[in-house]
mmCIF file of C-alpha atoms in Angstrom:
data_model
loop_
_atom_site.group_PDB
_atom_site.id
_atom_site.type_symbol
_atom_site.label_atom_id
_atom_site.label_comp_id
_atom_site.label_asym_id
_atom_site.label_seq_id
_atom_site.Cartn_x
_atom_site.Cartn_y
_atom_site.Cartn_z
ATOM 1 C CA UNK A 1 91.373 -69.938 -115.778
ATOM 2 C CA UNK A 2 94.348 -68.859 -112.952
ATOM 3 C CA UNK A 3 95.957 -69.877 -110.123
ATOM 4 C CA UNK A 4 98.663 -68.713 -108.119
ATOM 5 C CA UNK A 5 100.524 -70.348 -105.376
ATOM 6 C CA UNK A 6 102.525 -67.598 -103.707
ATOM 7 C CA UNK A 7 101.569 -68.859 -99.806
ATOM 8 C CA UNK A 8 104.073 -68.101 -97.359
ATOM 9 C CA UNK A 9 103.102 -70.927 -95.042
ATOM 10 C CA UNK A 10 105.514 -73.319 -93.284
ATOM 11 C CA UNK A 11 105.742 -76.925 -94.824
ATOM 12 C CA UNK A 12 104.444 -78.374 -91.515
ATOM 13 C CA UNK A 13 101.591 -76.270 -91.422
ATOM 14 C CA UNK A 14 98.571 -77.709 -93.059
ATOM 15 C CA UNK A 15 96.665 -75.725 -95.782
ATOM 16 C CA UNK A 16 92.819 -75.338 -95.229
ATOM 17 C CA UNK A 17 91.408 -75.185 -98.796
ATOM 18 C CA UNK A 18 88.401 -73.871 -99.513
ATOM 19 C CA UNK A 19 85.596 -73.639 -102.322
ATOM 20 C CA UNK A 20 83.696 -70.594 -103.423
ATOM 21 C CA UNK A 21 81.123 -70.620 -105.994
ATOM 22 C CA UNK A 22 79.704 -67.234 -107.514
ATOM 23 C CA UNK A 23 76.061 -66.893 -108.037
ATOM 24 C CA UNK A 24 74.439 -65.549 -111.632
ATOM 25 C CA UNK A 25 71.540 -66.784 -112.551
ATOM 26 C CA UNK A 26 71.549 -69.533 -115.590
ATOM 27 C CA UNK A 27 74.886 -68.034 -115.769
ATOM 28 C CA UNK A 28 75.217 -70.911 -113.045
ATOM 29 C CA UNK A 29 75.264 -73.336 -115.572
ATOM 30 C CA UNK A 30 79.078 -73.054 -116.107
ATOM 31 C CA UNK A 31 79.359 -73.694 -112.431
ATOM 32 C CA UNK A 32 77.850 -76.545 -112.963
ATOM 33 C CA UNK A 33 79.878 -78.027 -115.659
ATOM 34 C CA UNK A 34 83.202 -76.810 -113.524
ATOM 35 C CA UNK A 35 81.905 -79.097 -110.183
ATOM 36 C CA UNK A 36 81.187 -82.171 -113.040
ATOM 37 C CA UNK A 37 84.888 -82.285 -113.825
ATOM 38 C CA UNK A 38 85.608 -82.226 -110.517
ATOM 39 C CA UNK A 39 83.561 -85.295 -109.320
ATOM 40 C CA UNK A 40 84.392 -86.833 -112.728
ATOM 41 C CA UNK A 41 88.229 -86.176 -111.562
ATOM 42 C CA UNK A 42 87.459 -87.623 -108.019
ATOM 43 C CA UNK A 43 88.480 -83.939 -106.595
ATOM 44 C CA UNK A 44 86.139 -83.380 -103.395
ATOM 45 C CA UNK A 45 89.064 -83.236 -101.024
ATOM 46 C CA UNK A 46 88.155 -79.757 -99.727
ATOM 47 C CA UNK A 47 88.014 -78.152 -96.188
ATOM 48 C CA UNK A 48 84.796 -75.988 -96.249
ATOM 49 C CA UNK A 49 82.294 -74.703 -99.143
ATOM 50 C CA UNK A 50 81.018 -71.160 -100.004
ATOM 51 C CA UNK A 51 77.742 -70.399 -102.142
ATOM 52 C CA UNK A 52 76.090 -67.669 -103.472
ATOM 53 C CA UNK A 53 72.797 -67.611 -104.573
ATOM 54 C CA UNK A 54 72.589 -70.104 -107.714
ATOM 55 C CA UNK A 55 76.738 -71.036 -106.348
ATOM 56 C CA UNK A 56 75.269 -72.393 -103.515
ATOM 57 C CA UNK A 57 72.330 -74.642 -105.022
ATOM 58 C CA UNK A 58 75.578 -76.002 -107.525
ATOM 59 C CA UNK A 59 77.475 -76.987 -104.001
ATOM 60 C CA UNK A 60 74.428 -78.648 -102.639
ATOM 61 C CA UNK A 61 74.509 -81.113 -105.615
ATOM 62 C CA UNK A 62 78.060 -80.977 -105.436
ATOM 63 C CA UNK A 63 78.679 -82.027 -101.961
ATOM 64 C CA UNK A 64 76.284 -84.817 -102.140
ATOM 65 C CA UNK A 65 77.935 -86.260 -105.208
ATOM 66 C CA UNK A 66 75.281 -85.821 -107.824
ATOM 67 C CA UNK A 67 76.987 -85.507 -110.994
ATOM 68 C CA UNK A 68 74.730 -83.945 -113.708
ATOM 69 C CA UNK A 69 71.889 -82.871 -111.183
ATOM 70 C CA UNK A 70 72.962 -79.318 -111.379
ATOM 71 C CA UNK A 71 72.175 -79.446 -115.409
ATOM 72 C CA UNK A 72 68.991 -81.715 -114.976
ATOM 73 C CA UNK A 73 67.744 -78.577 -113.174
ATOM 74 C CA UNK A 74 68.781 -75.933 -115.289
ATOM 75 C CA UNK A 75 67.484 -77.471 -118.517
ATOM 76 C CA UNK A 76 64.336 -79.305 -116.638
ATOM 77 C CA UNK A 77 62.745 -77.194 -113.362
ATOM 78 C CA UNK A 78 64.422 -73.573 -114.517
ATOM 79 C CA UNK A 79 62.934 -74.397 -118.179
ATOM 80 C CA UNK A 80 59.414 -75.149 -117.030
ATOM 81 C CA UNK A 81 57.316 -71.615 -118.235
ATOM 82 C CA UNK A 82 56.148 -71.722 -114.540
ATOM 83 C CA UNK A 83 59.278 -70.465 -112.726
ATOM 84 C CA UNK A 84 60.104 -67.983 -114.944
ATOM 85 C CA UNK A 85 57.142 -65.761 -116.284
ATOM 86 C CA UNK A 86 57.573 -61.784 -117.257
ATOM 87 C CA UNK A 87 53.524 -62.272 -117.828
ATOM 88 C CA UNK A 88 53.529 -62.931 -114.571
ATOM 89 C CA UNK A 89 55.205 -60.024 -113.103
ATOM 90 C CA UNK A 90 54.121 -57.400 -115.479
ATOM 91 C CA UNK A 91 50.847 -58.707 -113.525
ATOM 92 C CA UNK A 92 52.874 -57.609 -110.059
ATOM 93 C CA UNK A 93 53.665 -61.231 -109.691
ATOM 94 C CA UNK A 94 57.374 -62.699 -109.336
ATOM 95 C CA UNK A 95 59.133 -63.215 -112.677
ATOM 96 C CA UNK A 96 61.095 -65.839 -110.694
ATOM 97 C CA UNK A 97 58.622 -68.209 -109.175
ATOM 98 C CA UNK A 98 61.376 -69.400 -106.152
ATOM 99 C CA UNK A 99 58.512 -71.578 -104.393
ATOM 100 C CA UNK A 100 57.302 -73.526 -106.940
ATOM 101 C CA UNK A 101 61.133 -74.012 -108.058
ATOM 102 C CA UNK A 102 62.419 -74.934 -104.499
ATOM 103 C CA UNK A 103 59.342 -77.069 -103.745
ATOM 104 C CA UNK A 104 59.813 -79.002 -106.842
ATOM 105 C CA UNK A 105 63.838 -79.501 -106.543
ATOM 106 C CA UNK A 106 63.543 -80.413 -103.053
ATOM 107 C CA UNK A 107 62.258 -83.496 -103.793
ATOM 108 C CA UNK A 108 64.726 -84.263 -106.623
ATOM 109 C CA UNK A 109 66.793 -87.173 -105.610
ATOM 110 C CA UNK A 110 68.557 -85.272 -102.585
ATOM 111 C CA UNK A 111 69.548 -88.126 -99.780
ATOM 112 C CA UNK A 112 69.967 -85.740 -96.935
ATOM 113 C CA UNK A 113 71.206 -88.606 -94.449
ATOM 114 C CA UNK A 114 74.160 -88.532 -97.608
ATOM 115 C CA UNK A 115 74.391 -85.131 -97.786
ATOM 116 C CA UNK A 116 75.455 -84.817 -93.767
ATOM 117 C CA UNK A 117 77.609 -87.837 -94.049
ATOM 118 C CA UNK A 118 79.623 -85.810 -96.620
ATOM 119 C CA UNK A 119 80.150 -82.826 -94.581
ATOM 120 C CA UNK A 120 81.555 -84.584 -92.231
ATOM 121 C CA UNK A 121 84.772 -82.762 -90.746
ATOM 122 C CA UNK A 122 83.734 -79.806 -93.232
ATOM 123 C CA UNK A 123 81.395 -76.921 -92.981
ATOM 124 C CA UNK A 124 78.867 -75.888 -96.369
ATOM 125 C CA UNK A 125 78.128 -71.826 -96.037
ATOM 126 C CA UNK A 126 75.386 -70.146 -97.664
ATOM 127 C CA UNK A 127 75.359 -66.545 -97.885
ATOM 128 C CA UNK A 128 72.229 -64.041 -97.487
ATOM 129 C CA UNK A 129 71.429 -60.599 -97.565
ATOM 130 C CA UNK A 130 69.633 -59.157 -94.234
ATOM 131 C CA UNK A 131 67.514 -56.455 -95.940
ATOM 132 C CA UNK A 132 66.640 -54.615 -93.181
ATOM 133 C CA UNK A 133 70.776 -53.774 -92.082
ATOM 134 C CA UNK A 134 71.808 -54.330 -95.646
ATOM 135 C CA UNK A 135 74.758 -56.510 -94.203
ATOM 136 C CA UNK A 136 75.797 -60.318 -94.830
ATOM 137 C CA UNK A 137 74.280 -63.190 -93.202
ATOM 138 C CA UNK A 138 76.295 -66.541 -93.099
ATOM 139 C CA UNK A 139 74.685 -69.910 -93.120
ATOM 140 C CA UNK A 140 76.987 -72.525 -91.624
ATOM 141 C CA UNK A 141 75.952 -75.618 -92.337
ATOM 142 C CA UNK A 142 77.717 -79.079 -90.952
ATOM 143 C CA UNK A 143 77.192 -82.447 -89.871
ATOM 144 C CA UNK A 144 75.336 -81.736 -86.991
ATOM 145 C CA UNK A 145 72.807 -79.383 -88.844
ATOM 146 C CA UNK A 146 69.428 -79.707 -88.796
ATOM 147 C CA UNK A 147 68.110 -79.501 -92.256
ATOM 148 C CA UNK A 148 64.727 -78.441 -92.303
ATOM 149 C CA UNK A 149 65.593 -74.341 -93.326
ATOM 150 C CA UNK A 150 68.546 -75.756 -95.748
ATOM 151 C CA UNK A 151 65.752 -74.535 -98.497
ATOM 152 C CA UNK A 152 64.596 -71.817 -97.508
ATOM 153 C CA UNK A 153 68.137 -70.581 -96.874
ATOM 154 C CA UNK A 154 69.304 -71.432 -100.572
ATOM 155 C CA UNK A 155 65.973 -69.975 -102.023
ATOM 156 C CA UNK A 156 66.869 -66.928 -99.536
ATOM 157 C CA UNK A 157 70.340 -66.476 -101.365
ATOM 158 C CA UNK A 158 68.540 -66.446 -104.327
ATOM 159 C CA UNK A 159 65.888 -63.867 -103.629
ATOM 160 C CA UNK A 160 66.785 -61.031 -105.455
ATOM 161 C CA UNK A 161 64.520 -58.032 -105.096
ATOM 162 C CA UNK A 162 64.794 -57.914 -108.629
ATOM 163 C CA UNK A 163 63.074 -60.908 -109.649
ATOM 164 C CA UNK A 164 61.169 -61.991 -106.819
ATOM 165 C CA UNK A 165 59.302 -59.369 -104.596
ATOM 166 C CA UNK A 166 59.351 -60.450 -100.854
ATOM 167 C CA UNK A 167 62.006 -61.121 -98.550
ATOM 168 C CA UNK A 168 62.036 -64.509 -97.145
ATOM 169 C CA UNK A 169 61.681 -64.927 -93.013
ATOM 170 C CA UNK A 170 64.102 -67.041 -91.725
ATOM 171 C CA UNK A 171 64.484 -66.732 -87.814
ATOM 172 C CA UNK A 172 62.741 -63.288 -88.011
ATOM 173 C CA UNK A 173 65.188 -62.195 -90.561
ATOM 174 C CA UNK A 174 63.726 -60.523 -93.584
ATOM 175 C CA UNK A 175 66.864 -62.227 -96.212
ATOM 176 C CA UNK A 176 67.038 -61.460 -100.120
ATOM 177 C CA UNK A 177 70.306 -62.590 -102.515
ATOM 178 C CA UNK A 178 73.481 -62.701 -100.722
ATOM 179 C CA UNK A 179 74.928 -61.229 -104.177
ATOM 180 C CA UNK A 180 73.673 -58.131 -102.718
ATOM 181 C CA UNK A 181 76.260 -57.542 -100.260
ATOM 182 C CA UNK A 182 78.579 -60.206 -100.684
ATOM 183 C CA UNK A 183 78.537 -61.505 -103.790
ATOM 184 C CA UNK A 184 82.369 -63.544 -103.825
ATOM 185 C CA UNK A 185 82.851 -64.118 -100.145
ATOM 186 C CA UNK A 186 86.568 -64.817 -99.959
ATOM 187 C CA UNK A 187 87.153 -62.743 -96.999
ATOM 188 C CA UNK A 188 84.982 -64.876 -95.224
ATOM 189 C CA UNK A 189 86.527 -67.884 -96.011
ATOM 190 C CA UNK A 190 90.114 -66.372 -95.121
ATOM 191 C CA UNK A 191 88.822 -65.252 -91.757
ATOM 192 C CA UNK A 192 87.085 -68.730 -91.087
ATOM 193 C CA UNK A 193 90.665 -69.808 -91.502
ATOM 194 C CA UNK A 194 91.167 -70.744 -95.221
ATOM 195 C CA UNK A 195 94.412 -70.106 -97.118
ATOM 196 C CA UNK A 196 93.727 -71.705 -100.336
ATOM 197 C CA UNK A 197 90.394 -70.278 -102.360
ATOM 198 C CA UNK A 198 89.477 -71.993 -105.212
ATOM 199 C CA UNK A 199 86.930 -69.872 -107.125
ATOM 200 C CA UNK A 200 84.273 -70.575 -109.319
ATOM 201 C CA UNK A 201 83.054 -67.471 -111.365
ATOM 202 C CA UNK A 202 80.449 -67.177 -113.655
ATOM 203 C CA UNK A 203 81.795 -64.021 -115.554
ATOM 204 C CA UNK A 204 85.361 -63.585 -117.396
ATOM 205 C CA UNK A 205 88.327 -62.946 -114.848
ATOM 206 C CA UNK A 206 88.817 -59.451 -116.154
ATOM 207 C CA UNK A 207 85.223 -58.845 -115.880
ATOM 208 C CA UNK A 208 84.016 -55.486 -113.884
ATOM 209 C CA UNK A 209 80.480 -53.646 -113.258
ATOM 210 C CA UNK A 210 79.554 -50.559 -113.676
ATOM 211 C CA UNK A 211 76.865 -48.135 -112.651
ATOM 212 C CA UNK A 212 73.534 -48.460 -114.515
ATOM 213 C CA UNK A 213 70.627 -46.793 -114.393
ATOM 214 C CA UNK A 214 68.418 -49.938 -114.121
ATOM 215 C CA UNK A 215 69.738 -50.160 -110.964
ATOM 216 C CA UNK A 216 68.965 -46.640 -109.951
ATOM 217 C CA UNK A 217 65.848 -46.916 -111.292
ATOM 218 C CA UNK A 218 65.180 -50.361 -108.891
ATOM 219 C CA UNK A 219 66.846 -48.678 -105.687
ATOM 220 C CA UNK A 220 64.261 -45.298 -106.120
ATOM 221 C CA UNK A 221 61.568 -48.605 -106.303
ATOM 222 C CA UNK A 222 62.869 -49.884 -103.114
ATOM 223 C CA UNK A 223 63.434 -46.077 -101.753
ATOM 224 C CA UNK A 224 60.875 -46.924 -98.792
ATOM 225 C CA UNK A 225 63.778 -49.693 -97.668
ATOM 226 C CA UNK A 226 66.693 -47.546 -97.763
ATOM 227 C CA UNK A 227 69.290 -49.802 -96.704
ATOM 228 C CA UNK A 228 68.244 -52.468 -99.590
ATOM 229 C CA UNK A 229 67.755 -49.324 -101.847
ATOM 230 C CA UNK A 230 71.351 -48.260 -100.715
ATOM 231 C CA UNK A 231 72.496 -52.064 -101.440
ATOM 232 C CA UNK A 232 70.988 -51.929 -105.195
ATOM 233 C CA UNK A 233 72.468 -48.596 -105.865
ATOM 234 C CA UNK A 234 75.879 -49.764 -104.599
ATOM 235 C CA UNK A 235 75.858 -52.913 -106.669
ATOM 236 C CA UNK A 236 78.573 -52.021 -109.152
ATOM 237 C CA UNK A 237 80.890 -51.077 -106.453
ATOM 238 C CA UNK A 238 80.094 -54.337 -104.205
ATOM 239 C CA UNK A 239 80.976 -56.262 -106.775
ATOM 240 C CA UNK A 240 84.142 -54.528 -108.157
ATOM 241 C CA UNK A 241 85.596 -54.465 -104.078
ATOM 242 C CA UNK A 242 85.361 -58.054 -103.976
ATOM 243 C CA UNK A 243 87.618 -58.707 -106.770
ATOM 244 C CA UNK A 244 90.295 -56.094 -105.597
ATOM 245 C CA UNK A 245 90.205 -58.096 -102.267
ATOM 246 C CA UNK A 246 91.590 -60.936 -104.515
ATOM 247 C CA UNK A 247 94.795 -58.951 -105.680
ATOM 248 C CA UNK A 248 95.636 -57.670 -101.753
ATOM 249 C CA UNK A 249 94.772 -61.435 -100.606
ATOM 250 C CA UNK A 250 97.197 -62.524 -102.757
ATOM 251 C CA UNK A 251 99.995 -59.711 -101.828
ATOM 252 C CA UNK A 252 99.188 -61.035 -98.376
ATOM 253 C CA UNK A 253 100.328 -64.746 -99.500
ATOM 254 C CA UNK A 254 96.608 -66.203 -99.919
ATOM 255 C CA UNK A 255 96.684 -68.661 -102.312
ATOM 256 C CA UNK A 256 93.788 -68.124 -104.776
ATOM 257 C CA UNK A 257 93.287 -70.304 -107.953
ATOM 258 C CA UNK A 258 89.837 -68.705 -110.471
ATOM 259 C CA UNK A 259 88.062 -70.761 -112.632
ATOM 260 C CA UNK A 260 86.304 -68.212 -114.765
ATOM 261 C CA UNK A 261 85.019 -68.321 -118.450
ATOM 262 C CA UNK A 262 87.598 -67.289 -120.946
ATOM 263 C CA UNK A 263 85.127 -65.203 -122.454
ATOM 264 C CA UNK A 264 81.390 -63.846 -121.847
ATOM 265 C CA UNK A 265 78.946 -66.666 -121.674
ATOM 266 C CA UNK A 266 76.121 -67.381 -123.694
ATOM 267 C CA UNK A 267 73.726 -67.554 -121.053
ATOM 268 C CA UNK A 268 72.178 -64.221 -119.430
ATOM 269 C CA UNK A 269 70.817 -64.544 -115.522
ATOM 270 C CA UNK A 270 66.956 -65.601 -117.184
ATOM 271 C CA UNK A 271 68.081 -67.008 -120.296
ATOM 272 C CA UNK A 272 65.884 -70.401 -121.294
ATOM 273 C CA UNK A 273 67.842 -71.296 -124.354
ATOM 274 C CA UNK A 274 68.624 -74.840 -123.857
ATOM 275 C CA UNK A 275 71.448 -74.915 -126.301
ATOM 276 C CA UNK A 276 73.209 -71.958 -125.055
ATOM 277 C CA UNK A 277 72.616 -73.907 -121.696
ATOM 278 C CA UNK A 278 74.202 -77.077 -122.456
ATOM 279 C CA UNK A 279 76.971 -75.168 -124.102
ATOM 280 C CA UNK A 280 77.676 -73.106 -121.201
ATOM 281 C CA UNK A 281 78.031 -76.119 -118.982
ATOM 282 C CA UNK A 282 80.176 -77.851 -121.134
ATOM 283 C CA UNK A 283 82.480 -74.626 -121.213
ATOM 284 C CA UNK A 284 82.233 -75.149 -117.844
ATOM 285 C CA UNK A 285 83.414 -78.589 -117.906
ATOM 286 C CA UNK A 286 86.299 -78.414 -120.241
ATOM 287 C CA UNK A 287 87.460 -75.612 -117.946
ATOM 288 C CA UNK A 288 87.242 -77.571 -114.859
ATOM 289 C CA UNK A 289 88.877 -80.885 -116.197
ATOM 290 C CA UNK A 290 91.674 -79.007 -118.114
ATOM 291 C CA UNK A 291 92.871 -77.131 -114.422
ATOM 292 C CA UNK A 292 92.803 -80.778 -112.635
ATOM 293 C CA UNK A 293 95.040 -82.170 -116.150
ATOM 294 C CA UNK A 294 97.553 -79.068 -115.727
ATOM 295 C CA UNK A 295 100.601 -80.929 -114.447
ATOM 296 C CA UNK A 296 101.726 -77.549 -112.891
ATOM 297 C CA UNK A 297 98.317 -77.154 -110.906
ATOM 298 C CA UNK A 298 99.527 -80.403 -108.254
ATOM 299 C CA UNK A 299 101.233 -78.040 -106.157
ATOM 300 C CA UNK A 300 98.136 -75.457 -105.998
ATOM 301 C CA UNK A 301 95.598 -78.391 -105.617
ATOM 302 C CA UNK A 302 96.014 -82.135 -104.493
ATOM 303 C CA UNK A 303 93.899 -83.946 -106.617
ATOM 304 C CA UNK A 304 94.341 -86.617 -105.025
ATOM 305 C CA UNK A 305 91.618 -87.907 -102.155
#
């Protein structure tokens, strides 16, 4: 856990906070214990939300107030042997089964008419992958949406080529996991006008990647879509870019406070451990309640609503 508060912004000038969650698989979990604390601690008081891949299902529970949802799902619907199967895809099929999951979560106690009323004044993004350009897509999602894609955009941002073989259509956009080319979308968020970033991560602060040949082995797969090939190969370096945009944000008076694990997780992005789950989110959770405690913290975040 850090935070820093060196914004050079005038006193009069008000401060446009917003929340990014990192994607990761069941990694997610400890997102989910983080965003707990929060509505435990009555902390929603945010101008705009950011979500990647399984970040962005954790904001949709979030948002709508549904404290423990998140971990109903990762120890129910992403425990159930159907979404997850290697049998399955050794067979060519998806080891991730995203529309059975999505189908089955969409009709999990989510009150959309709720869901709008709470993004009132605020904006929900969801990031994507175009595979065909191998850039970004942004979802903005407010008030005034219409929700009838707001699934197939989440399962969208978590289509990784990896684990689940087709891109998903959406507007005549072929989409896969926005953790392919931009996995922590702070830069967004500053140019949408943000300069507070509270982020969620699901791997230790001092965390980097590095090439692997997995990866090179995937992107020669996907050599017949070279810009998604490109994307896979370029994964390590993706991901390592994002977090130096954190240290020159921060030169440039952002004010960025990271909620990360103190140290690796137990939970991989497939693991179906439910112990190492429910530990993970309570990691989460002691994390997440100990920031909003910190006396110091009231001048990086109001917790107040």
């Amino acid at each position: 856990m850090h935070s820093t508060s060196s914004c050079d912004i005038s006193e009069n000038t008000p401060v446009k906070t917003a929340l990014i969650v990192e994607g990761g698989g069941m990694r997610g979990v400890f997102s989910a214990g983080v965003l707990d604390a929060f509505l435990d601690k009555r902390h929603r008081n945010f101008d705009a939300y950011y979500g990647v891949s399984a970040g962005a299902l954790n904001l949709l529970s979030f948002i709508n107030a549904q404290r423990g949802r998140n971990l109903d799902i990762y120890t129910g619907a992403c425990l159930d042997p159907k979404f997850i199967s290697i049998k399955r895809h050794l067979k060519g099929g998806n080891l991730f089964d995203l529309d059975w999951f999505f189908d089955r979560i969409g009709r999990l106690y989510l009150d959309q008419g709720k869901f709008l009323q709470s993004l009132k004044g605020k904006s929900f993004t969801i990031v994507t992958t175009c595979s065909n350009t191998g850039y970004p897509v942004y979802h903005r999602i407010d008030e005034h949406s219409d929700l009838d894609q707001l699934f197939e955009m989440l399962k969208a941002s978590s289509a990784l080529p990896m684990i689940y073989r087709q891109p998903i259509d959406i507007d005549g956009r072929q989409l896969v996991d926005g953790t392919m080319a931009d996995p922590l979308p702070i830069m967004k968020a500053v140019e949408d006008g943000h300069q507070h970033i509270v982020l969620i991560r699901t791997r230790e602060s001092n965390y980097r990647k590095t090439p692997s040949s997995a990866n090179r082995l995937m992107a020669w797969q996907f050599r017949k879509q070279p810009e998604l090939a490109q994307l896979i190969r370029e994964q390590y370096r993706i991901y390592n870019d994002s977090l130096d945009q954190i240290e020159q944000l921060k030169q440039q008076g952002i004010r960025i406070t990271e909620i990360a694990p103190q140290s690796k997780l137990a939970c991989t992005r497939s693991t179906r451990n439910r112990t190492r789950l429910v530990s993970d989110y309570h990691r989460g959770y002691s994390e997440g309640y100990a920031l909003l405690n910190q006396a110091h913290i009231n001048s990086v975040v109001d917790i107040n609503e």
